[in-house]
């Protein structure tokens, strides 16, 4: 059983604050993150891990300030539609996770650096790394891509919302590697992120809660750590 109707739980002022947050998130914060990576990677890997936690902690706080009403209403939606959300989460883990594993066999010319980076951070600082990849990153990214971007586009066209939010999420997962390494082949890694991105989008569409998507996103990240033997 899936959600009978879809509605964006976002006020007009929240849409305005959200636009400012999205612009900062996509245009300013990535450059700040890249600078922090270069600045601290050469000095202390443990310090870099802690800096990443602080970085996403700031994003998390800003997301709460910008989207408090949306997150509050969606949490109520999670409880009201708990069976639907659990069904969507399980289906997403099985189908999206399985498709992602299948994509790993593609003969791509480059490898995804993200899992190894998280593995290194986990070995150096397990607790903060788990908070980072199981809470902060999933909630921030799901609020951006599913809550704001998908939610806005969904008011006009469901197919357009599915396609654009899915592609944007996959693109922004890998574009920084293409820029950092000066190698546009890293954009091919978009293929690896499309299954999970689509699963997250469909989870939000069918069950209607950012929190359900956050749990599914955390599940994908946990599977990535498990696949590395952590």
Coordinates of N, CA and C in Angstrom, one line a residue:
X1 N 0.8 -1.2 0.0 CA 0.0 0.0 0.0 C 0.9 1.2 0.0
X2 N 0.6 2.2 -0.9 CA 1.4 3.4 -1.0 C 0.5 4.6 -0.7
X3 N 1.2 5.7 -0.6 CA 0.6 6.9 -0.2 C -0.5 7.3 -1.3
X4 N -1.7 7.7 -0.9 CA -2.8 8.0 -1.8 C -2.6 9.3 -2.5
X5 N -2.0 10.3 -1.8 CA -1.9 11.6 -2.4 C -0.5 12.2 -2.0
X6 N 0.0 13.1 -2.9 CA 1.3 13.7 -2.6 C 1.1 15.1 -2.4
X7 N 1.8 15.7 -1.4 CA 1.7 17.1 -1.1 C 3.0 17.6 -0.5
X8 N 3.4 18.8 -1.0 CA 4.7 19.4 -0.5 C 4.4 20.2 0.8
X9 N 5.0 19.7 1.8 CA 4.8 20.4 3.1 C 5.7 21.5 3.4
X10 N 5.7 22.5 2.5 CA 6.7 23.6 2.6 C 5.9 25.0 2.5
X11 N 6.2 25.9 3.4 CA 5.6 27.2 3.4 C 6.3 28.1 2.4
X12 N 5.7 29.2 2.1 CA 6.2 30.2 1.1 C 7.6 30.7 1.6
X13 N 7.6 31.1 2.9 CA 8.9 31.6 3.5 C 10.0 30.5 3.5
X14 N 9.6 29.3 3.7 CA 10.5 28.1 3.6 C 11.1 28.0 2.2
X15 N 10.3 28.2 1.2 CA 10.8 28.1 -0.1 C 11.8 29.2 -0.4
X16 N 11.6 30.3 0.1 CA 12.6 31.4 -0.1 C 13.9 31.1 0.7
X17 N 13.8 30.7 1.9 CA 15.0 30.4 2.7 C 15.7 29.2 2.0
X18 N 14.9 28.3 1.5 CA 15.4 27.1 0.9 C 16.2 27.4 -0.3
X19 N 15.8 28.4 -1.1 CA 16.5 28.8 -2.3 C 17.9 29.3 -2.0
X20 N 17.9 30.1 -0.9 CA 19.2 30.6 -0.5 C 20.1 29.5 -0.1
X21 N 19.6 28.6 0.7 CA 20.4 27.4 1.2 C 20.9 26.6 0.0
X22 N 20.0 26.3 -1.0 CA 20.4 25.5 -2.1 C 21.5 26.1 -2.9
X23 N 21.4 27.5 -3.1 CA 22.5 28.2 -3.8 C 23.8 28.1 -3.1
X24 N 23.8 28.3 -1.8 CA 25.0 28.1 -1.0 C 25.5 26.7 -1.0
X25 N 24.6 25.8 -0.9 CA 25.0 24.3 -0.9 C 25.6 23.9 -2.2
X26 N 25.2 24.4 -3.3 CA 25.7 23.9 -4.6 C 26.8 24.8 -5.2
X27 N 26.9 26.1 -4.8 CA 27.9 27.0 -5.4 C 29.0 27.4 -4.5
X28 N 28.7 27.5 -3.2 CA 29.7 28.0 -2.3 C 30.3 26.9 -1.4
X29 N 29.5 26.1 -0.8 CA 30.0 25.1 0.1 C 30.9 24.0 -0.6
X30 N 30.6 23.6 -1.8 CA 31.6 22.7 -2.5 C 33.0 23.2 -2.6
X31 N 33.1 24.5 -2.8 CA 34.5 25.2 -2.9 C 35.1 25.2 -1.6
X32 N 34.3 25.5 -0.5 CA 34.8 25.5 0.8 C 35.3 24.1 1.2
X33 N 34.5 23.1 0.8 CA 34.9 21.7 1.1 C 36.2 21.3 0.4
X34 N 36.3 21.7 -0.8 CA 37.5 21.4 -1.6 C 38.7 22.0 -1.0
X35 N 38.6 23.3 -0.5 CA 39.7 24.0 0.2 C 40.1 23.3 1.5
X36 N 39.1 22.8 2.3 CA 39.3 22.1 3.5 C 40.0 20.8 3.2
X37 N 39.6 20.1 2.2 CA 40.3 18.9 1.8 C 41.8 19.1 1.5
X38 N 42.1 20.1 0.7 CA 43.5 20.4 0.4 C 44.2 20.8 1.6
X39 N 43.6 21.7 2.4 CA 44.3 22.3 3.6 C 44.7 21.3 4.6
X40 N 43.8 20.4 5.0 CA 44.0 19.5 6.1 C 44.5 18.1 5.7
X41 N 44.3 17.7 4.5 CA 44.7 16.4 4.0 C 46.3 16.2 4.1
X42 N 47.0 17.3 3.9 CA 48.4 17.3 4.0 C 49.0 17.3 5.4
X43 N 48.2 17.6 6.4 CA 48.6 17.8 7.7 C 48.3 16.6 8.6
X44 N 47.0 16.3 8.7 CA 46.5 15.3 9.6 C 45.2 14.7 9.2
X45 N 45.2 13.4 8.8 CA 44.0 12.8 8.3 C 42.9 12.8 9.4
X46 N 43.3 12.6 10.7 CA 42.3 12.6 11.7 C 41.6 14.0 11.8
X47 N 42.4 15.0 11.7 CA 41.9 16.4 11.7 C 40.9 16.6 10.5
X48 N 41.3 16.1 9.4 CA 40.4 16.2 8.2 C 39.1 15.5 8.4
X49 N 39.1 14.3 9.1 CA 37.8 13.7 9.4 C 37.0 14.5 10.3
X50 N 37.6 15.0 11.3 CA 36.8 15.9 12.3 C 36.3 17.2 11.6
X51 N 37.1 17.7 10.7 CA 36.7 18.9 9.9 C 35.5 18.6 9.1
X52 N 35.4 17.4 8.4 CA 34.3 17.0 7.6 C 33.0 16.9 8.5
X53 N 33.2 16.4 9.7 CA 32.0 16.3 10.6 C 31.5 17.7 10.9
X54 N 32.4 18.6 11.2 CA 32.0 19.9 11.6 C 31.3 20.6 10.3
X55 N 31.9 20.4 9.2 CA 31.4 20.9 7.9 C 30.0 20.5 7.7
X56 N 29.7 19.2 7.8 CA 28.3 18.7 7.6 C 27.4 19.0 8.8
X57 N 28.0 19.2 9.9 CA 27.2 19.6 11.1 C 26.7 21.0 10.9
X58 N 27.5 21.9 10.3 CA 27.0 23.2 9.9 C 25.9 23.2 8.9
X59 N 26.1 22.4 7.9 CA 25.1 22.2 6.8 C 23.8 21.7 7.4
X60 N 23.9 20.7 8.4 CA 22.8 20.1 9.0 C 22.0 21.2 9.8
X61 N 22.8 22.0 10.5 CA 22.1 23.1 11.3 C 21.4 24.1 10.4
X62 N 22.1 24.5 9.3 CA 21.4 25.4 8.3 C 20.2 24.8 7.7
X63 N 20.2 23.5 7.4 CA 19.1 22.8 6.8 C 17.9 22.8 7.8
X64 N 18.2 22.6 9.1 CA 17.1 22.7 10.1 C 16.5 24.1 10.1
X65 N 17.4 25.1 10.1 CA 16.9 26.5 10.1 C 16.0 26.8 8.9
X66 N 16.5 26.3 7.7 CA 15.8 26.6 6.5 C 14.5 25.8 6.3
X67 N 14.5 24.6 6.7 CA 13.4 23.6 6.4 C 12.8 23.0 7.6
X68 N 12.8 23.8 8.8 CA 12.2 23.2 10.0 C 10.8 22.7 9.8
X69 N 10.0 23.5 9.2 CA 8.5 23.2 9.1 C 8.4 21.9 8.2
X70 N 9.1 21.9 7.1 CA 9.1 20.7 6.2 C 9.5 19.4 7.0
X71 N 10.6 19.5 7.7 CA 11.1 18.3 8.4 C 10.2 17.9 9.5
X72 N 9.6 18.9 10.2 CA 8.7 18.5 11.2 C 7.4 17.8 10.7
X73 N 6.8 18.4 9.6 CA 5.6 17.8 9.1 C 6.0 16.4 8.4
X74 N 7.1 16.3 7.8 CA 7.5 15.0 7.2 C 7.8 14.0 8.3
X75 N 8.2 14.4 9.5 CA 8.4 13.4 10.5 C 7.0 12.9 11.0
X76 N 6.0 13.7 11.1 CA 4.7 13.3 11.4 C 4.2 12.4 10.3
X77 N 4.5 12.7 9.0 CA 4.1 11.9 7.9 C 4.8 10.5 8.0
X78 N 6.0 10.5 8.4 CA 6.7 9.2 8.6 C 5.9 8.3 9.6
X79 N 5.5 8.8 10.7 CA 4.7 8.1 11.7 C 3.3 7.7 11.2
X80 N 2.7 8.6 10.5 CA 1.3 8.4 10.0 C 1.3 7.3 8.9
X81 N 2.4 7.3 8.1 CA 2.5 6.4 6.9 C 3.7 5.4 7.1
X82 N 3.8 4.9 8.4 CA 5.0 4.1 8.7 C 5.0 2.8 7.9
X83 N 3.9 2.1 7.7 CA 4.0 0.8 6.8 C 4.5 1.2 5.4
X84 N 4.0 2.3 4.8 CA 4.4 2.6 3.5 C 5.9 3.0 3.4
X85 N 6.3 3.7 4.4 CA 7.7 4.1 4.5 C 8.6 2.9 4.7
X86 N 8.3 2.0 5.5 CA 9.1 0.8 5.7 C 9.1 -0.1 4.5
X87 N 8.0 -0.1 3.8 CA 7.9 -0.9 2.5 C 8.8 -0.3 1.5
X88 N 8.8 1.1 1.4 CA 9.6 1.8 0.4 C 11.1 1.6 0.7
X89 N 11.4 1.7 2.0 CA 12.8 1.5 2.5 C 13.4 0.2 2.1
X90 N 12.6 -0.9 2.5 CA 13.1 -2.2 2.2 C 13.2 -2.5 0.7
X91 N 12.2 -2.0 -0.1 CA 12.2 -2.2 -1.5 C 13.4 -1.4 -2.1
X92 N 13.7 -0.2 -1.6 CA 14.8 0.6 -2.1 C 16.1 -0.1 -1.8
X93 N 16.3 -0.6 -0.6 CA 17.6 -1.3 -0.3 C 17.8 -2.5 -1.2
X94 N 16.7 -3.3 -1.4 CA 16.9 -4.5 -2.2 C 17.1 -4.2 -3.7
X95 N 16.2 -3.3 -4.2 CA 16.3 -3.0 -5.7 C 17.4 -2.0 -6.0
X96 N 17.5 -0.9 -5.3 CA 18.5 0.1 -5.5 C 19.9 -0.4 -5.2
X97 N 20.0 -1.1 -4.0 CA 21.3 -1.6 -3.6 C 21.8 -2.7 -4.5
X98 N 20.8 -3.6 -4.9 CA 21.2 -4.6 -5.9 C 21.6 -4.1 -7.2
X99 N 20.9 -3.1 -7.7 CA 21.3 -2.5 -9.0 C 22.7 -1.8 -8.9
X100 N 23.0 -1.2 -7.7 CA 24.3 -0.5 -7.5 C 25.4 -1.5 -7.6
X101 N 25.2 -2.7 -6.9 CA 26.2 -3.7 -6.9 C 26.4 -4.2 -8.3
X102 N 25.3 -4.3 -9.1 CA 25.5 -4.8 -10.5 C 26.3 -3.8 -11.3
X103 N 26.1 -2.5 -11.0 CA 26.8 -1.4 -11.7 C 28.3 -1.5 -11.5
X104 N 28.7 -2.1 -10.3 CA 30.1 -2.1 -10.0 C 30.9 -3.0 -11.0
X105 N 30.2 -3.8 -11.7 CA 30.9 -4.6 -12.7 C 31.1 -3.9 -14.1
X106 N 30.6 -2.7 -14.2 CA 30.8 -1.9 -15.4 C 32.3 -1.6 -15.6
X107 N 32.8 -1.8 -16.8 CA 34.3 -1.5 -17.0 C 34.6 0.0 -17.1
X108 N 34.4 0.7 -16.1 CA 34.6 2.2 -16.1 C 36.1 2.4 -16.0
X109 N 36.6 3.5 -16.6 CA 38.0 3.8 -16.6 C 38.6 4.4 -15.3
X110 N 37.7 4.7 -14.4 CA 38.1 5.3 -13.1 C 37.2 4.6 -12.0
X111 N 37.8 4.6 -10.8 CA 37.1 4.1 -9.6 C 36.5 5.2 -8.7
X112 N 35.4 4.8 -8.1 CA 34.8 5.8 -7.2 C 35.6 6.0 -5.9
X113 N 36.1 7.2 -5.7 CA 37.0 7.4 -4.5 C 36.2 7.5 -3.2
X114 N 34.9 7.7 -3.2 CA 34.2 7.9 -2.0 C 34.2 6.8 -1.0
X115 N 34.0 5.5 -1.4 CA 34.0 4.5 -0.4 C 35.3 4.3 0.4
X116 N 36.4 4.5 -0.4 CA 37.8 4.3 0.2 C 38.0 5.5 1.2
X117 N 37.5 6.7 0.8 CA 37.7 7.9 1.7 C 37.0 7.7 3.0
X118 N 35.7 7.1 2.9 CA 35.0 6.9 4.1 C 35.6 5.8 4.9
X119 N 36.2 4.8 4.3 CA 36.9 3.7 5.0 C 38.1 4.2 5.8
X120 N 38.8 5.1 5.2 CA 40.0 5.7 5.8 C 39.6 6.5 7.0
X121 N 38.5 7.3 6.9 CA 38.0 8.1 7.9 C 37.5 7.3 9.1
X122 N 36.8 6.2 8.7 CA 36.3 5.3 9.7 C 37.4 4.7 10.6
X123 N 38.5 4.3 10.0 CA 39.6 3.7 10.7 C 40.2 4.7 11.7
X124 N 40.2 5.9 11.2 CA 40.8 7.0 12.1 C 39.9 7.4 13.2
X125 N 38.6 7.5 12.9 CA 37.7 8.1 13.8 C 36.3 7.5 13.6
X126 N 36.1 6.3 14.1 CA 34.8 5.5 13.8 C 33.5 6.2 14.2
X127 N 33.5 6.7 15.5 CA 32.2 7.4 15.9 C 31.8 8.6 15.1
X128 N 32.7 9.6 15.0 CA 32.3 10.7 14.1 C 32.0 10.4 12.7
X129 N 32.7 9.4 12.2 CA 32.5 9.0 10.8 C 31.1 8.4 10.6
X130 N 30.7 7.6 11.6 CA 29.3 7.0 11.5 C 28.2 8.1 11.6
X131 N 28.4 9.0 12.5 CA 27.5 10.2 12.6 C 27.4 10.9 11.2
X132 N 28.6 11.1 10.6 CA 28.7 11.8 9.3 C 27.9 11.1 8.2
X133 N 28.2 9.8 8.1 CA 27.6 9.1 6.9 C 26.3 8.4 7.1
X134 N 25.9 8.3 8.4 CA 24.6 7.7 8.7 C 23.5 8.7 9.1
X135 N 23.9 9.9 9.4 CA 22.9 10.9 9.8 C 23.1 12.2 9.1
X136 N 24.2 12.9 9.2 CA 24.4 14.2 8.7 C 24.3 14.3 7.2
X137 N 25.1 13.5 6.5 CA 25.1 13.5 5.0 C 23.7 13.1 4.5
X138 N 23.1 12.0 4.9 CA 21.8 11.6 4.4 C 20.7 12.6 4.6
X139 N 20.6 13.2 5.8 CA 19.6 14.2 6.0 C 19.7 15.5 5.2
X140 N 21.0 15.9 5.1 CA 21.2 17.2 4.4 C 20.9 16.9 2.9
X141 N 21.4 15.8 2.3 CA 21.2 15.6 0.9 C 19.8 15.3 0.6
X142 N 19.1 14.5 1.4 CA 17.7 14.2 1.1 C 16.8 15.4 1.2
X143 N 17.1 16.3 2.1 CA 16.4 17.6 2.2 C 16.6 18.4 1.0
X144 N 17.8 18.4 0.4 CA 18.1 19.2 -0.8 C 17.5 18.6 -2.0
X145 N 17.8 17.3 -2.3 CA 17.4 16.7 -3.6 C 16.0 16.2 -3.6
X146 N 15.5 15.6 -2.5 CA 14.2 15.1 -2.5 C 13.2 16.2 -2.0
X147 N 13.5 16.8 -0.8 CA 12.6 17.7 -0.2 C 12.4 19.0 -1.0
X148 N 13.5 19.6 -1.4 CA 13.4 20.9 -2.1 C 13.3 20.8 -3.6
X149 N 14.3 20.1 -4.2 CA 14.3 20.1 -5.7 C 13.1 19.2 -6.2
X150 N 13.0 18.0 -5.7 CA 12.0 17.1 -6.2 C 10.6 17.7 -5.8
X151 N 10.5 18.3 -4.6 CA 9.2 18.8 -4.1 C 8.7 19.9 -5.0
X152 N 9.6 20.8 -5.4 CA 9.3 22.0 -6.3 C 8.8 21.5 -7.6
X153 N 9.6 20.6 -8.2 CA 9.3 20.2 -9.6 C 8.1 19.3 -9.6
X154 N 7.9 18.6 -8.5 CA 6.7 17.7 -8.5 C 5.4 18.4 -8.6
X155 N 5.4 19.7 -8.2 CA 4.2 20.5 -8.3 C 3.8 20.7 -9.7
X156 N 4.7 20.6 -10.6 CA 4.5 20.9 -12.0 C 4.4 19.6 -12.9
X157 N 5.3 18.7 -12.6 CA 5.4 17.5 -13.4 C 6.1 16.4 -12.6
X158 N 5.5 15.2 -12.4 CA 6.1 14.1 -11.7 C 7.2 13.5 -12.5
X159 N 7.1 13.2 -13.8 CA 8.2 12.7 -14.6 C 9.4 13.6 -14.6
X160 N 9.2 14.9 -14.8 CA 10.3 15.9 -14.8 C 11.0 15.9 -13.4
X161 N 10.2 15.8 -12.3 CA 10.8 15.8 -11.0 C 11.6 14.6 -10.8
X162 N 11.1 13.4 -11.2 CA 11.9 12.2 -11.0 C 13.2 12.3 -11.8
X163 N 13.2 12.7 -13.0 CA 14.3 12.6 -13.9 C 15.4 13.7 -13.4
X164 N 15.0 14.9 -13.2 CA 15.9 15.9 -12.8 C 16.5 15.7 -11.5
X165 N 15.7 15.4 -10.5 CA 16.2 15.3 -9.1 C 17.2 14.0 -9.1
X166 N 16.8 13.0 -9.8 CA 17.7 11.8 -9.8 C 19.0 12.1 -10.5
X167 N 19.0 12.8 -11.6 CA 20.2 13.1 -12.3 C 21.1 14.1 -11.5
X168 N 20.5 15.1 -11.0 CA 21.2 16.1 -10.2 C 21.9 15.5 -9.0
X169 N 21.3 14.6 -8.3 CA 21.9 14.0 -7.2 C 23.1 13.2 -7.6
X170 N 22.9 12.4 -8.7 CA 24.0 11.6 -9.2 C 25.2 12.4 -9.7
X171 N 24.9 13.5 -10.3 CA 25.9 14.4 -10.9 C 26.7 15.1 -9.7
X172 N 26.0 15.6 -8.7 CA 26.7 16.3 -7.7 C 27.5 15.3 -6.7
X173 N 27.3 14.0 -6.9 CA 28.1 13.1 -6.1 C 29.5 12.9 -6.7
X174 N 29.6 13.2 -8.0 CA 30.9 12.9 -8.7 C 31.6 14.1 -9.3
X175 N 30.9 15.2 -9.5 CA 31.5 16.3 -10.2 C 32.8 16.8 -9.6
X176 N 32.8 16.8 -8.2 CA 33.9 17.4 -7.5 C 35.2 16.6 -7.8
X177 N 35.0 15.3 -8.0 CA 36.2 14.4 -8.4 C 36.7 14.8 -9.7
X178 N 35.8 15.1 -10.7 CA 36.3 15.5 -12.0 C 37.0 16.8 -11.9
X179 N 36.6 17.7 -11.1 CA 37.3 19.0 -11.0 C 38.6 18.8 -10.2
X180 N 38.6 18.1 -9.1 CA 39.7 17.9 -8.2 C 40.9 17.2 -8.9
X181 N 40.5 16.2 -9.7 CA 41.6 15.4 -10.4 C 41.8 15.8 -11.8
X182 N 41.0 16.8 -12.3 CA 41.2 17.3 -13.6 C 41.0 16.3 -14.7
X183 N 40.0 15.4 -14.4 CA 39.7 14.2 -15.3 C 38.2 14.1 -15.4
X184 N 37.7 14.5 -16.6 CA 36.3 14.4 -16.8 C 35.7 13.0 -16.9
X185 N 36.6 12.0 -16.9 CA 36.1 10.6 -16.9 C 35.4 10.3 -15.7
X186 N 35.7 11.0 -14.6 CA 35.0 10.7 -13.3 C 33.5 11.0 -13.4
X187 N 33.1 11.8 -14.4 CA 31.7 12.0 -14.6 C 30.9 10.7 -14.9
X188 N 31.7 9.7 -15.5 CA 31.1 8.5 -15.8 C 30.6 7.7 -14.6
X189 N 31.1 8.1 -13.4 CA 30.7 7.5 -12.2 C 29.2 7.8 -11.8
X190 N 28.6 8.7 -12.6 CA 27.2 9.0 -12.4 C 26.4 7.7 -12.6
X191 N 26.9 6.8 -13.5 CA 26.1 5.6 -13.7 C 26.0 4.8 -12.4
X192 N 27.0 4.8 -11.5 CA 27.0 4.1 -10.3 C 26.0 4.6 -9.3
X193 N 25.7 5.9 -9.4 CA 24.8 6.5 -8.4 C 23.4 6.6 -8.9
X194 N 23.1 6.4 -10.2 CA 21.7 6.5 -10.7 C 20.8 5.5 -10.0
X195 N 21.1 4.2 -9.8 CA 20.2 3.3 -9.2 C 19.7 3.7 -7.8
X196 N 20.7 4.1 -6.9 CA 20.4 4.5 -5.6 C 19.6 5.8 -5.6
X197 N 20.0 6.7 -6.5 CA 19.3 8.0 -6.6 C 17.8 7.8 -7.0
X198 N 17.6 7.0 -8.0 CA 16.2 6.7 -8.4 C 15.4 6.0 -7.3
X199 N 16.1 5.1 -6.6 CA 15.4 4.5 -5.4 C 15.0 5.5 -4.4
X200 N 15.9 6.4 -4.1 CA 15.6 7.5 -3.1 C 14.4 8.4 -3.6
X201 N 14.4 8.7 -4.8 CA 13.4 9.5 -5.4 C 12.0 8.8 -5.3
X202 N 12.0 7.6 -5.7 CA 10.7 6.8 -5.7 C 10.3 6.5 -4.2
X203 N 11.2 6.4 -3.3 CA 10.9 6.3 -1.9 C 10.1 7.5 -1.4
X204 N 10.6 8.7 -1.8 CA 9.9 9.9 -1.4 C 8.6 10.1 -2.1
X205 N 8.5 9.7 -3.4 CA 7.3 9.8 -4.1 C 6.2 8.9 -3.5
X206 N 6.6 7.7 -3.2 CA 5.6 6.7 -2.8 C 5.2 6.8 -1.3
X207 N 6.2 7.2 -0.5 CA 5.9 7.2 1.0 C 5.8 8.6 1.5
X208 N 6.4 9.6 0.9 CA 6.2 11.0 1.2 C 6.9 11.6 2.4
X209 N 8.0 11.0 2.8 CA 8.7 11.5 4.0 C 10.2 11.6 3.7
X210 N 10.8 12.8 4.0 CA 12.2 12.9 3.8 C 12.9 12.0 4.8
X211 N 12.3 11.7 6.0 CA 12.9 10.9 7.0 C 13.0 9.5 6.5
X212 N 12.1 9.0 5.8 CA 12.1 7.7 5.2 C 13.3 7.6 4.2
X213 N 13.4 8.6 3.4 CA 14.5 8.7 2.4 C 15.9 8.7 3.1
X214 N 15.9 9.4 4.3 CA 17.1 9.5 5.0 C 17.6 8.2 5.6
X215 N 16.6 7.4 6.1 CA 16.9 6.1 6.5 C 17.4 5.2 5.4
X216 N 16.8 5.3 4.2 CA 17.2 4.5 3.1 C 18.6 4.9 2.6
X217 N 18.9 6.2 2.6 CA 20.2 6.7 2.2 C 21.2 6.2 3.2
X218 N 20.9 6.3 4.5 CA 21.8 5.7 5.5 C 22.1 4.3 5.3
X219 N 21.0 3.6 4.9 CA 21.2 2.1 4.6 C 22.2 1.9 3.4
X220 N 22.1 2.7 2.4 CA 23.0 2.6 1.3 C 24.5 2.8 1.7
X221 N 24.6 3.8 2.6 CA 26.0 4.1 3.1 C 26.5 3.0 4.0
X222 N 25.6 2.4 4.8 CA 26.0 1.3 5.6 C 26.4 0.1 4.8
X223 N 25.7 -0.1 3.7 CA 26.0 -1.2 2.8 C 27.4 -1.0 2.2
X224 N 27.7 0.2 1.9 CA 29.0 0.5 1.2 C 30.1 0.2 2.2
X225 N 29.9 0.6 3.5 CA 31.0 0.3 4.5 C 31.1 -1.2 4.7
X226 N 29.9 -1.9 4.7 CA 29.9 -3.4 4.9 C 30.6 -4.1 3.7
X227 N 30.5 -3.5 2.5 CA 31.1 -4.1 1.4 C 32.6 -4.0 1.4
X228 N 33.1 -3.0 2.2 CA 34.5 -2.8 2.4 C 35.1 -3.6 3.6
X229 N 34.2 -4.4 4.2 CA 34.6 -5.2 5.3 C 34.7 -4.5 6.6
X230 N 34.0 -3.3 6.8 CA 34.1 -2.5 8.0 C 33.0 -2.9 9.0

